[in-house]
JSON list of C-alpha atoms in Angstrom, two decimals:
[
{"chain": "P", "resi": 1, "resn": "MET", "atom": "CA", "xyz": [0.00, 0.00, 0.00]},
{"chain": "P", "resi": 2, "resn": "THR", "atom": "CA", "xyz": [1.36, 3.41, -0.99]},
{"chain": "P", "resi": 3, "resn": "GLU", "atom": "CA", "xyz": [2.05, 5.66, 1.99]},
{"chain": "P", "resi": 4, "resn": "LYS", "atom": "CA", "xyz": [-0.05, 8.81, 2.02]},
{"chain": "P", "resi": 5, "resn": "ARG", "atom": "CA", "xyz": [1.81, 12.08, 1.52]},
{"chain": "P", "resi": 6, "resn": "SER", "atom": "CA", "xyz": [0.72, 14.29, 4.39]},
{"chain": "P", "resi": 7, "resn": "ILE", "atom": "CA", "xyz": [3.42, 17.00, 4.47]},
{"chain": "P", "resi": 8, "resn": "ALA", "atom": "CA", "xyz": [4.00, 19.63, 1.78]},
{"chain": "P", "resi": 9, "resn": "LEU", "atom": "CA", "xyz": [7.35, 21.42, 1.90]},
{"chain": "P", "resi": 10, "resn": "PHE", "atom": "CA", "xyz": [8.10, 24.43, -0.30]},
{"chain": "P", "resi": 11, "resn": "ASP", "atom": "CA", "xyz": [11.18, 26.30, -1.39]},
{"chain": "P", "resi": 12, "resn": "LEU", "atom": "CA", "xyz": [10.77, 30.06, -0.87]},
{"chain": "P", "resi": 13, "resn": "GLY", "atom": "CA", "xyz": [12.50, 32.18, -3.51]},
{"chain": "P", "resi": 14, "resn": "GLU", "atom": "CA", "xyz": [11.24, 31.63, -7.09]},
{"chain": "P", "resi": 15, "resn": "THR", "atom": "CA", "xyz": [8.77, 29.03, -5.83]},
{"chain": "P", "resi": 16, "resn": "LEU", "atom": "CA", "xyz": [6.37, 30.44, -3.26]},
{"chain": "P", "resi": 17, "resn": "PHE", "atom": "CA", "xyz": [7.68, 33.92, -4.04]},
{"chain": "P", "resi": 18, "resn": "GLU", "atom": "CA", "xyz": [8.23, 35.60, -7.39]},
{"chain": "P", "resi": 19, "resn": "PRO", "atom": "CA", "xyz": [11.82, 35.97, -8.62]},
{"chain": "P", "resi": 20, "resn": "LEU", "atom": "CA", "xyz": [13.32, 39.32, -7.66]},
{"chain": "P", "resi": 21, "resn": "THR", "atom": "CA", "xyz": [13.04, 41.65, -10.63]},
{"chain": "P", "resi": 22, "resn": "ARG", "atom": "CA", "xyz": [16.28, 41.58, -12.64]},
{"chain": "P", "resi": 23, "resn": "ALA", "atom": "CA", "xyz": [16.53, 45.36, -12.50]},
{"chain": "P", "resi": 24, "resn": "PHE", "atom": "CA", "xyz": [17.45, 45.27, -8.81]},
{"chain": "P", "resi": 25, "resn": "GLY", "atom": "CA", "xyz": [20.19, 42.69, -9.21]},
{"chain": "P", "resi": 26, "resn": "GLU", "atom": "CA", "xyz": [21.64, 44.40, -12.26]},
{"chain": "P", "resi": 27, "resn": "ARG", "atom": "CA", "xyz": [21.57, 47.81, -10.59]},
{"chain": "P", "resi": 28, "resn": "ASN", "atom": "CA", "xyz": [23.49, 46.52, -7.58]},
{"chain": "P", "resi": 29, "resn": "LEU", "atom": "CA", "xyz": [25.87, 44.48, -9.71]},
{"chain": "P", "resi": 30, "resn": "LEU", "atom": "CA", "xyz": [26.82, 47.41, -11.93]},
{"chain": "P", "resi": 31, "resn": "LYS", "atom": "CA", "xyz": [27.06, 49.88, -9.04]},
{"chain": "P", "resi": 32, "resn": "PHE", "atom": "CA", "xyz": [29.51, 47.80, -7.04]},
{"chain": "P", "resi": 33, "resn": "ALA", "atom": "CA", "xyz": [31.40, 46.48, -10.08]},
{"chain": "P", "resi": 34, "resn": "ARG", "atom": "CA", "xyz": [32.14, 50.09, -11.03]},
{"chain": "P", "resi": 35, "resn": "GLN", "atom": "CA", "xyz": [33.29, 50.75, -7.47]},
{"chain": "P", "resi": 36, "resn": "ALA", "atom": "CA", "xyz": [35.64, 47.78, -7.87]},
{"chain": "P", "resi": 37, "resn": "GLY", "atom": "CA", "xyz": [37.13, 49.37, -10.98]},
{"chain": "P", "resi": 38, "resn": "VAL", "atom": "CA", "xyz": [35.39, 47.29, -13.67]},
{"chain": "P", "resi": 39, "resn": "ARG", "atom": "CA", "xyz": [35.22, 49.31, -16.91]},
{"chain": "P", "resi": 40, "resn": "GLU", "atom": "CA", "xyz": [33.69, 46.82, -19.33]},
{"chain": "P", "resi": 41, "resn": "SER", "atom": "CA", "xyz": [30.23, 47.43, -20.79]},
{"chain": "P", "resi": 42, "resn": "ASP", "atom": "CA", "xyz": [27.12, 46.80, -18.72]},
{"chain": "P", "resi": 43, "resn": "GLN", "atom": "CA", "xyz": [26.22, 43.78, -20.84]},
{"chain": "P", "resi": 44, "resn": "SER", "atom": "CA", "xyz": [29.71, 42.31, -20.43]},
{"chain": "P", "resi": 45, "resn": "VAL", "atom": "CA", "xyz": [29.46, 42.65, -16.65]},
{"chain": "P", "resi": 46, "resn": "ILE", "atom": "CA", "xyz": [26.00, 41.07, -16.55]},
{"chain": "P", "resi": 47, "resn": "LYS", "atom": "CA", "xyz": [27.10, 38.21, -18.81]},
{"chain": "P", "resi": 48, "resn": "SER", "atom": "CA", "xyz": [30.22, 37.61, -16.73]},
{"chain": "P", "resi": 49, "resn": "PHE", "atom": "CA", "xyz": [28.24, 37.57, -13.50]},
{"chain": "P", "resi": 50, "resn": "THR", "atom": "CA", "xyz": [25.73, 35.07, -14.89]},
{"chain": "P", "resi": 51, "resn": "LYS", "atom": "CA", "xyz": [28.61, 32.76, -15.83]},
{"chain": "P", "resi": 52, "resn": "SER", "atom": "CA", "xyz": [30.39, 33.27, -12.51]},
{"chain": "P", "resi": 53, "resn": "LYS", "atom": "CA", "xyz": [27.25, 32.63, -10.48]},
{"chain": "P", "resi": 54, "resn": "ARG", "atom": "CA", "xyz": [26.61, 29.39, -12.37]},
{"chain": "P", "resi": 55, "resn": "GLU", "atom": "CA", "xyz": [30.18, 28.19, -11.76]},
{"chain": "P", "resi": 56, "resn": "VAL", "atom": "CA", "xyz": [30.05, 29.10, -8.07]},
{"chain": "P", "resi": 57, "resn": "ALA", "atom": "CA", "xyz": [26.69, 27.33, -7.72]},
{"chain": "P", "resi": 58, "resn": "ILE", "atom": "CA", "xyz": [28.23, 24.12, -9.05]},
{"chain": "P", "resi": 59, "resn": "ASP", "atom": "CA", "xyz": [31.13, 24.41, -6.61]},
{"chain": "P", "resi": 60, "resn": "PHE", "atom": "CA", "xyz": [28.95, 25.28, -3.62]},
{"chain": "P", "resi": 61, "resn": "ALA", "atom": "CA", "xyz": [26.52, 22.44, -4.37]},
{"chain": "P", "resi": 62, "resn": "ASN", "atom": "CA", "xyz": [29.28, 20.10, -3.22]},
{"chain": "P", "resi": 63, "resn": "ARG", "atom": "CA", "xyz": [29.39, 21.75, 0.22]},
{"chain": "P", "resi": 64, "resn": "SER", "atom": "CA", "xyz": [27.12, 20.54, 2.97]},
{"chain": "P", "resi": 65, "resn": "PHE", "atom": "CA", "xyz": [26.75, 24.08, 4.35]},
{"chain": "P", "resi": 66, "resn": "TYR", "atom": "CA", "xyz": [27.58, 27.66, 3.44]},
{"chain": "P", "resi": 67, "resn": "LYS", "atom": "CA", "xyz": [26.12, 31.09, 4.11]},
{"chain": "P", "resi": 68, "resn": "HIS", "atom": "CA", "xyz": [24.03, 32.55, 1.30]},
{"chain": "P", "resi": 69, "resn": "ARG", "atom": "CA", "xyz": [25.91, 35.82, 1.78]},
{"chain": "P", "resi": 70, "resn": "GLU", "atom": "CA", "xyz": [29.15, 33.97, 1.07]},
{"chain": "P", "resi": 71, "resn": "PHE", "atom": "CA", "xyz": [27.69, 32.50, -2.12]},
{"chain": "P", "resi": 72, "resn": "ILE", "atom": "CA", "xyz": [26.54, 35.90, -3.41]},
{"chain": "P", "resi": 73, "resn": "ALA", "atom": "CA", "xyz": [29.79, 37.65, -2.47]},
{"chain": "P", "resi": 74, "resn": "THR", "atom": "CA", "xyz": [31.91, 34.90, -4.03]},
{"chain": "P", "resi": 75, "resn": "ALA", "atom": "CA", "xyz": [30.02, 35.07, -7.32]},
{"chain": "P", "resi": 76, "resn": "PHE", "atom": "CA", "xyz": [30.45, 38.85, -7.41]},
{"chain": "P", "resi": 77, "resn": "ALA", "atom": "CA", "xyz": [34.17, 38.69, -6.65]},
{"chain": "P", "resi": 78, "resn": "LYS", "atom": "CA", "xyz": [34.68, 35.99, -9.28]},
{"chain": "P", "resi": 79, "resn": "CYS", "atom": "CA", "xyz": [32.85, 38.13, -11.84]},
{"chain": "P", "resi": 80, "resn": "CYS", "atom": "CA", "xyz": [35.08, 41.14, -11.14]},
{"chain": "P", "resi": 81, "resn": "GLN", "atom": "CA", "xyz": [38.21, 39.00, -11.23]},
{"chain": "P", "resi": 82, "resn": "SER", "atom": "CA", "xyz": [37.25, 37.59, -14.62]},
{"chain": "P", "resi": 83, "resn": "LEU", "atom": "CA", "xyz": [37.05, 41.18, -15.87]},
{"chain": "P", "resi": 84, "resn": "GLY", "atom": "CA", "xyz": [40.47, 42.10, -14.49]},
{"chain": "P", "resi": 85, "resn": "SER", "atom": "CA", "xyz": [39.45, 43.83, -11.25]},
{"chain": "P", "resi": 86, "resn": "ASP", "atom": "CA", "xyz": [39.53, 42.92, -7.57]},
{"chain": "P", "resi": 87, "resn": "GLY", "atom": "CA", "xyz": [35.98, 42.96, -6.26]},
{"chain": "P", "resi": 88, "resn": "ALA", "atom": "CA", "xyz": [36.74, 41.43, -2.87]},
{"chain": "P", "resi": 89, "resn": "SER", "atom": "CA", "xyz": [36.75, 44.79, -1.07]},
{"chain": "P", "resi": 90, "resn": "VAL", "atom": "CA", "xyz": [33.14, 45.58, -2.03]},
{"chain": "P", "resi": 91, "resn": "ALA", "atom": "CA", "xyz": [31.74, 42.05, -2.36]},
{"chain": "P", "resi": 92, "resn": "ASP", "atom": "CA", "xyz": [30.17, 42.13, 1.11]},
{"chain": "P", "resi": 93, "resn": "ASP", "atom": "CA", "xyz": [28.58, 45.52, 0.36]},
{"chain": "P", "resi": 94, "resn": "TYR", "atom": "CA", "xyz": [27.10, 44.03, -2.80]},
{"chain": "P", "resi": 95, "resn": "ALA", "atom": "CA", "xyz": [25.67, 41.10, -0.82]},
{"chain": "P", "resi": 96, "resn": "THR", "atom": "CA", "xyz": [24.14, 43.52, 1.71]},
{"chain": "P", "resi": 97, "resn": "ALA", "atom": "CA", "xyz": [22.49, 45.52, -1.08]},
{"chain": "P", "resi": 98, "resn": "GLN", "atom": "CA", "xyz": [21.05, 42.32, -2.53]},
{"chain": "P", "resi": 99, "resn": "ARG", "atom": "CA", "xyz": [19.72, 41.28, 0.87]},
{"chain": "P", "resi": 100, "resn": "ASP", "atom": "CA", "xyz": [18.09, 44.67, 1.39]},
{"chain": "P", "resi": 101, "resn": "ASP", "atom": "CA", "xyz": [16.35, 44.52, -1.99]},
{"chain": "P", "resi": 102, "resn": "VAL", "atom": "CA", "xyz": [15.13, 40.98, -1.32]},
{"chain": "P", "resi": 103, "resn": "ILE", "atom": "CA", "xyz": [13.65, 42.07, 1.99]},
{"chain": "P", "resi": 104, "resn": "GLU", "atom": "CA", "xyz": [12.03, 45.15, 0.47]},
{"chain": "P", "resi": 105, "resn": "HIS", "atom": "CA", "xyz": [10.83, 43.86, -2.89]},
{"chain": "P", "resi": 106, "resn": "LEU", "atom": "CA", "xyz": [10.41, 40.06, -2.83]},
{"chain": "P", "resi": 107, "resn": "SER", "atom": "CA", "xyz": [6.71, 39.23, -2.99]},
{"chain": "P", "resi": 108, "resn": "PRO", "atom": "CA", "xyz": [4.55, 36.08, -3.02]},
{"chain": "P", "resi": 109, "resn": "ARG", "atom": "CA", "xyz": [3.13, 34.62, -6.20]},
{"chain": "P", "resi": 110, "resn": "ALA", "atom": "CA", "xyz": [-0.52, 35.42, -6.86]},
{"chain": "P", "resi": 111, "resn": "ASP", "atom": "CA", "xyz": [-1.70, 31.95, -5.83]},
{"chain": "P", "resi": 112, "resn": "CYS", "atom": "CA", "xyz": [0.79, 31.44, -2.99]},
{"chain": "P", "resi": 113, "resn": "PHE", "atom": "CA", "xyz": [-1.41, 32.08, 0.03]},
{"chain": "P", "resi": 114, "resn": "SER", "atom": "CA", "xyz": [-4.57, 30.60, -1.47]},
{"chain": "P", "resi": 115, "resn": "THR", "atom": "CA", "xyz": [-2.70, 27.35, -2.23]},
{"chain": "P", "resi": 116, "resn": "LEU", "atom": "CA", "xyz": [-1.30, 27.17, 1.29]},
{"chain": "P", "resi": 117, "resn": "GLU", "atom": "CA", "xyz": [-4.73, 27.88, 2.76]},
{"chain": "P", "resi": 118, "resn": "GLU", "atom": "CA", "xyz": [-6.36, 25.12, 0.71]},
{"chain": "P", "resi": 119, "resn": "LEU", "atom": "CA", "xyz": [-3.69, 22.59, 1.67]},
{"chain": "P", "resi": 120, "resn": "ASN", "atom": "CA", "xyz": [-4.11, 23.58, 5.30]},
{"chain": "P", "resi": 121, "resn": "MET", "atom": "CA", "xyz": [-7.89, 23.10, 5.04]},
{"chain": "P", "resi": 122, "resn": "ARG", "atom": "CA", "xyz": [-7.28, 19.62, 3.65]},
{"chain": "P", "resi": 123, "resn": "GLY", "atom": "CA", "xyz": [-5.19, 18.78, 6.70]},
{"chain": "P", "resi": 124, "resn": "TYR", "atom": "CA", "xyz": [-1.69, 18.81, 5.27]},
{"chain": "P", "resi": 125, "resn": "GLY", "atom": "CA", "xyz": [1.31, 19.86, 7.30]},
{"chain": "P", "resi": 126, "resn": "LEU", "atom": "CA", "xyz": [3.07, 22.78, 5.65]},
{"chain": "P", "resi": 127, "resn": "GLY", "atom": "CA", "xyz": [6.66, 23.94, 5.71]},
{"chain": "P", "resi": 128, "resn": "ILE", "atom": "CA", "xyz": [9.15, 26.25, 4.02]},
{"chain": "P", "resi": 129, "resn": "VAL", "atom": "CA", "xyz": [12.76, 25.13, 3.51]},
{"chain": "P", "resi": 130, "resn": "SER", "atom": "CA", "xyz": [15.13, 27.74, 2.11]},
{"chain": "P", "resi": 131, "resn": "ASN", "atom": "CA", "xyz": [18.84, 28.09, 1.35]},
{"chain": "P", "resi": 132, "resn": "ILE", "atom": "CA", "xyz": [18.92, 31.53, 2.91]},
{"chain": "P", "resi": 133, "resn": "ASP", "atom": "CA", "xyz": [20.51, 33.21, 5.90]},
{"chain": "P", "resi": 134, "resn": "ASN", "atom": "CA", "xyz": [18.40, 34.16, 8.87]},
{"chain": "P", "resi": 135, "resn": "ASP", "atom": "CA", "xyz": [18.97, 37.90, 8.41]},
{"chain": "P", "resi": 136, "resn": "TRP", "atom": "CA", "xyz": [17.41, 37.58, 4.93]},
{"chain": "P", "resi": 137, "resn": "LEU", "atom": "CA", "xyz": [14.60, 35.23, 5.95]},
{"chain": "P", "resi": 138, "resn": "GLU", "atom": "CA", "xyz": [13.37, 36.62, 9.26]},
{"chain": "P", "resi": 139, "resn": "PRO", "atom": "CA", "xyz": [12.28, 40.03, 7.87]},
{"chain": "P", "resi": 140, "resn": "LEU", "atom": "CA", "xyz": [10.31, 38.22, 5.14]},
{"chain": "P", "resi": 141, "resn": "ILE", "atom": "CA", "xyz": [8.63, 36.03, 7.75]},
{"chain": "P", "resi": 142, "resn": "ASP", "atom": "CA", "xyz": [7.57, 39.12, 9.66]},
{"chain": "P", "resi": 143, "resn": "ARG", "atom": "CA", "xyz": [6.49, 41.15, 6.66]},
{"chain": "P", "resi": 144, "resn": "TRP", "atom": "CA", "xyz": [4.34, 38.42, 5.10]},
{"chain": "P", "resi": 145, "resn": "GLN", "atom": "CA", "xyz": [3.26, 36.72, 8.35]},
{"chain": "P", "resi": 146, "resn": "LEU", "atom": "CA", "xyz": [4.60, 33.42, 7.08]},
{"chain": "P", "resi": 147, "resn": "SER", "atom": "CA", "xyz": [4.59, 31.82, 10.53]},
{"chain": "P", "resi": 148, "resn": "ASP", "atom": "CA", "xyz": [0.80, 32.11, 10.50]},
{"chain": "P", "resi": 149, "resn": "ARG", "atom": "CA", "xyz": [0.56, 30.38, 7.13]},
{"chain": "P", "resi": 150, "resn": "VAL", "atom": "CA", "xyz": [2.79, 27.31, 7.60]},
{"chain": "P", "resi": 151, "resn": "ASP", "atom": "CA", "xyz": [3.70, 25.01, 10.49]},
{"chain": "P", "resi": 152, "resn": "ALA", "atom": "CA", "xyz": [7.49, 25.37, 10.27]},
{"chain": "P", "resi": 153, "resn": "ILE", "atom": "CA", "xyz": [10.05, 27.50, 8.46]},
{"chain": "P", "resi": 154, "resn": "LEU", "atom": "CA", "xyz": [13.61, 26.25, 8.10]},
{"chain": "P", "resi": 155, "resn": "SER", "atom": "CA", "xyz": [16.66, 28.17, 6.91]},
{"chain": "P", "resi": 156, "resn": "SER", "atom": "CA", "xyz": [19.89, 26.56, 5.83]},
{"chain": "P", "resi": 157, "resn": "GLU", "atom": "CA", "xyz": [21.63, 28.62, 8.50]},
{"chain": "P", "resi": 158, "resn": "THR", "atom": "CA", "xyz": [19.47, 27.09, 11.23]},
{"chain": "P", "resi": 159, "resn": "ALA", "atom": "CA", "xyz": [19.87, 23.58, 9.81]},
{"chain": "P", "resi": 160, "resn": "ARG", "atom": "CA", "xyz": [23.61, 24.12, 9.23]},
{"chain": "P", "resi": 161, "resn": "SER", "atom": "CA", "xyz": [22.97, 22.36, 5.96]},
{"chain": "P", "resi": 162, "resn": "CYS", "atom": "CA", "xyz": [22.15, 23.62, 2.46]},
{"chain": "P", "resi": 163, "resn": "LYS", "atom": "CA", "xyz": [20.04, 21.92, -0.18]},
{"chain": "P", "resi": 164, "resn": "PRO", "atom": "CA", "xyz": [20.82, 19.50, -1.81]},
{"chain": "P", "resi": 165, "resn": "ASP", "atom": "CA", "xyz": [22.61, 18.18, 1.31]},
{"chain": "P", "resi": 166, "resn": "ARG", "atom": "CA", "xyz": [20.62, 15.48, 3.10]},
{"chain": "P", "resi": 167, "resn": "GLY", "atom": "CA", "xyz": [20.86, 17.24, 6.45]},
{"chain": "P", "resi": 168, "resn": "ILE", "atom": "CA", "xyz": [18.42, 20.05, 5.74]},
{"chain": "P", "resi": 169, "resn": "PHE", "atom": "CA", "xyz": [15.79, 17.63, 4.43]},
{"chain": "P", "resi": 170, "resn": "GLN", "atom": "CA", "xyz": [16.24, 15.38, 7.46]},
{"chain": "P", "resi": 171, "resn": "TYR", "atom": "CA", "xyz": [15.91, 18.41, 9.73]},
{"chain": "P", "resi": 172, "resn": "ALA", "atom": "CA", "xyz": [12.66, 19.37, 7.99]},
{"chain": "P", "resi": 173, "resn": "CYS", "atom": "CA", "xyz": [11.29, 15.86, 8.50]},
{"chain": "P", "resi": 174, "resn": "SER", "atom": "CA", "xyz": [12.13, 16.03, 12.19]},
{"chain": "P", "resi": 175, "resn": "GLN", "atom": "CA", "xyz": [10.25, 19.34, 12.46]},
{"chain": "P", "resi": 176, "resn": "HIS", "atom": "CA", "xyz": [7.13, 17.71, 11.04]},
{"chain": "P", "resi": 177, "resn": "LYS", "atom": "CA", "xyz": [7.66, 14.32, 12.73]},
{"chain": "P", "resi": 178, "resn": "CYS", "atom": "CA", "xyz": [7.33, 12.56, 9.39]},
{"chain": "P", "resi": 179, "resn": "THR", "atom": "CA", "xyz": [9.31, 10.15, 7.26]},
{"chain": "P", "resi": 180, "resn": "PRO", "atom": "CA", "xyz": [10.67, 11.38, 3.92]},
{"chain": "P", "resi": 181, "resn": "SER", "atom": "CA", "xyz": [8.18, 9.18, 2.09]},
{"chain": "P", "resi": 182, "resn": "GLN", "atom": "CA", "xyz": [5.33, 11.08, 3.73]},
{"chain": "P", "resi": 183, "resn": "ALA", "atom": "CA", "xyz": [6.51, 14.41, 2.31]},
{"chain": "P", "resi": 184, "resn": "ILE", "atom": "CA", "xyz": [6.44, 16.18, -1.02]},
{"chain": "P", "resi": 185, "resn": "PHE", "atom": "CA", "xyz": [8.96, 18.88, -1.83]},
{"chain": "P", "resi": 186, "resn": "ILE", "atom": "CA", "xyz": [8.13, 21.66, -4.27]},
{"chain": "P", "resi": 187, "resn": "GLY", "atom": "CA", "xyz": [10.94, 23.81, -5.67]},
{"chain": "P", "resi": 188, "resn": "ASP", "atom": "CA", "xyz": [12.23, 25.46, -8.81]},
{"chain": "P", "resi": 189, "resn": "ASP", "atom": "CA", "xyz": [15.84, 24.21, -8.78]},
{"chain": "P", "resi": 190, "resn": "GLU", "atom": "CA", "xyz": [16.74, 20.88, -10.33]},
{"chain": "P", "resi": 191, "resn": "THR", "atom": "CA", "xyz": [19.85, 20.35, -8.22]},
{"chain": "P", "resi": 192, "resn": "ASN", "atom": "CA", "xyz": [18.95, 21.86, -4.86]},
{"chain": "P", "resi": 193, "resn": "ASP", "atom": "CA", "xyz": [15.27, 20.95, -4.72]},
{"chain": "P", "resi": 194, "resn": "VAL", "atom": "CA", "xyz": [14.65, 17.98, -7.01]},
{"chain": "P", "resi": 195, "resn": "ASP", "atom": "CA", "xyz": [17.89, 16.07, -6.60]},
{"chain": "P", "resi": 196, "resn": "GLY", "atom": "CA", "xyz": [18.02, 16.82, -2.88]},
{"chain": "P", "resi": 197, "resn": "ALA", "atom": "CA", "xyz": [14.47, 15.64, -2.27]},
{"chain": "P", "resi": 198, "resn": "ASN", "atom": "CA", "xyz": [14.94, 12.53, -4.41]},
{"chain": "P", "resi": 199, "resn": "ARG", "atom": "CA", "xyz": [18.13, 11.62, -2.58]},
{"chain": "P", "resi": 200, "resn": "ILE", "atom": "CA", "xyz": [16.36, 11.37, 0.76]},
{"chain": "P", "resi": 201, "resn": "GLY", "atom": "CA", "xyz": [13.22, 9.67, -0.58]},
{"chain": "P", "resi": 202, "resn": "MET", "atom": "CA", "xyz": [10.74, 12.55, -0.79]},
{"chain": "P", "resi": 203, "resn": "THR", "atom": "CA", "xyz": [8.37, 13.00, -3.70]},
{"chain": "P", "resi": 204, "resn": "SER", "atom": "CA", "xyz": [9.88, 15.80, -5.78]},
{"chain": "P", "resi": 205, "resn": "ILE", "atom": "CA", "xyz": [7.85, 18.39, -7.66]},
{"chain": "P", "resi": 206, "resn": "LEU", "atom": "CA", "xyz": [9.57, 20.84, -10.00]},
{"chain": "P", "resi": 207, "resn": "PHE", "atom": "CA", "xyz": [7.98, 24.27, -10.29]},
{"chain": "P", "resi": 208, "resn": "ARG", "atom": "CA", "xyz": [8.55, 25.51, -13.82]},
{"chain": "P", "resi": 209, "resn": "ASP", "atom": "CA", "xyz": [7.05, 28.79, -15.05]},
{"chain": "P", "resi": 210, "resn": "ALA", "atom": "CA", "xyz": [4.87, 28.44, -18.12]},
{"chain": "P", "resi": 211, "resn": "HIS", "atom": "CA", "xyz": [7.28, 30.58, -20.20]},
{"chain": "P", "resi": 212, "resn": "GLU", "atom": "CA", "xyz": [10.28, 28.34, -19.42]},
{"chain": "P", "resi": 213, "resn": "GLN", "atom": "CA", "xyz": [11.51, 25.90, -22.04]},
{"chain": "P", "resi": 214, "resn": "PRO", "atom": "CA", "xyz": [10.89, 22.28, -20.98]},
{"chain": "P", "resi": 215, "resn": "THR", "atom": "CA", "xyz": [14.07, 20.48, -19.95]},
{"chain": "P", "resi": 216, "resn": "ARG", "atom": "CA", "xyz": [14.83, 16.99, -18.71]},
{"chain": "P", "resi": 217, "resn": "THR", "atom": "CA", "xyz": [14.06, 16.59, -15.04]},
{"chain": "P", "resi": 218, "resn": "ALA", "atom": "CA", "xyz": [14.35, 13.88, -12.42]},
{"chain": "P", "resi": 219, "resn": "ALA", "atom": "CA", "xyz": [11.29, 15.27, -10.62]},
{"chain": "P", "resi": 220, "resn": "ASN", "atom": "CA", "xyz": [8.35, 12.97, -9.97]},
{"chain": "P", "resi": 221, "resn": "PHE", "atom": "CA", "xyz": [5.99, 15.71, -11.12]},
{"chain": "P", "resi": 222, "resn": "THR", "atom": "CA", "xyz": [6.17, 19.16, -12.70]},
{"chain": "P", "resi": 223, "resn": "ILE", "atom": "CA", "xyz": [3.81, 22.08, -12.16]},
{"chain": "P", "resi": 224, "resn": "GLN", "atom": "CA", "xyz": [3.48, 25.49, -13.82]},
{"chain": "P", "resi": 225, "resn": "SER", "atom": "CA", "xyz": [1.57, 27.22, -11.03]},
{"chain": "P", "resi": 226, "resn": "LEU", "atom": "CA", "xyz": [1.48, 26.63, -7.30]},
{"chain": "P", "resi": 227, "resn": "SER", "atom": "CA", "xyz": [-2.22, 25.81, -7.41]},
{"chain": "P", "resi": 228, "resn": "ASP", "atom": "CA", "xyz": [-1.42, 22.86, -9.71]},
{"chain": "P", "resi": 229, "resn": "VAL", "atom": "CA", "xyz": [-0.24, 21.08, -6.55]},
{"chain": "P", "resi": 230, "resn": "LEU", "atom": "CA", "xyz": [-3.85, 20.83, -5.43]},
{"chain": "P", "resi": 231, "resn": "SER", "atom": "CA", "xyz": [-4.77, 18.50, -8.28]},
{"chain": "P", "resi": 232, "resn": "LEU", "atom": "CA", "xyz": [-1.94, 16.00, -7.72]},
{"chain": "P", "resi": 233, "resn": "THR", "atom": "CA", "xyz": [-3.30, 12.62, -6.71]},
{"chain": "P", "resi": 234, "resn": "ILE", "atom": "CA", "xyz": [-0.06, 11.89, -4.84]},
{"chain": "P", "resi": 235, "resn": "LEU", "atom": "CA", "xyz": [-1.35, 14.03, -1.99]},
{"chain": "P", "resi": 236, "resn": "GLY", "atom": "CA", "xyz": [-3.68, 11.19, -1.08]}
]
């Protein structure tokens, strides 16, 4: 007999919440890159940062734990270095500016709260699991009253483990007093969310915006809106 899935765990950024508008990230990137002495065109800086961030993400995915601030600062410094400048002196300032914009401008998707409310009415345990530092996450919890909407919220800093490491998923299961097979995990990242959830035995659901090009995924299910979760028979 298939075990009923009774816990729904969600990634936060770019899953429950909309992606931060690119304008904020590009504004901060260009401002601090110029302070670091980078003179290349805006497009060259943006392209270099995209490449650097992807390379750093691959490297950091092999670590069991890191601070999100470190990840952001490292990607920025690597970008500046690739363009012939030393960005280390302003990398932390860049990370702070990114944090401040996330706190001020990150907002939930249109069907975020209604989906959580419906799952709650159906009796499912709800949680948020995010690779984010507490000084980024806690202001968002307060602003959007997230503690009133889910049963538990877990940061990688609290867990001392970052997705896709097993530790953060195990910690989340302990919060909800469930086995991995009782939980579904919904996230937008193939490595951090899908691979991490699969590794521990959760049912993985990849959130993919309708405008995104379909790609191969190891996820058990894919959805294009949060409310699509409500129609999945795997919920029991």
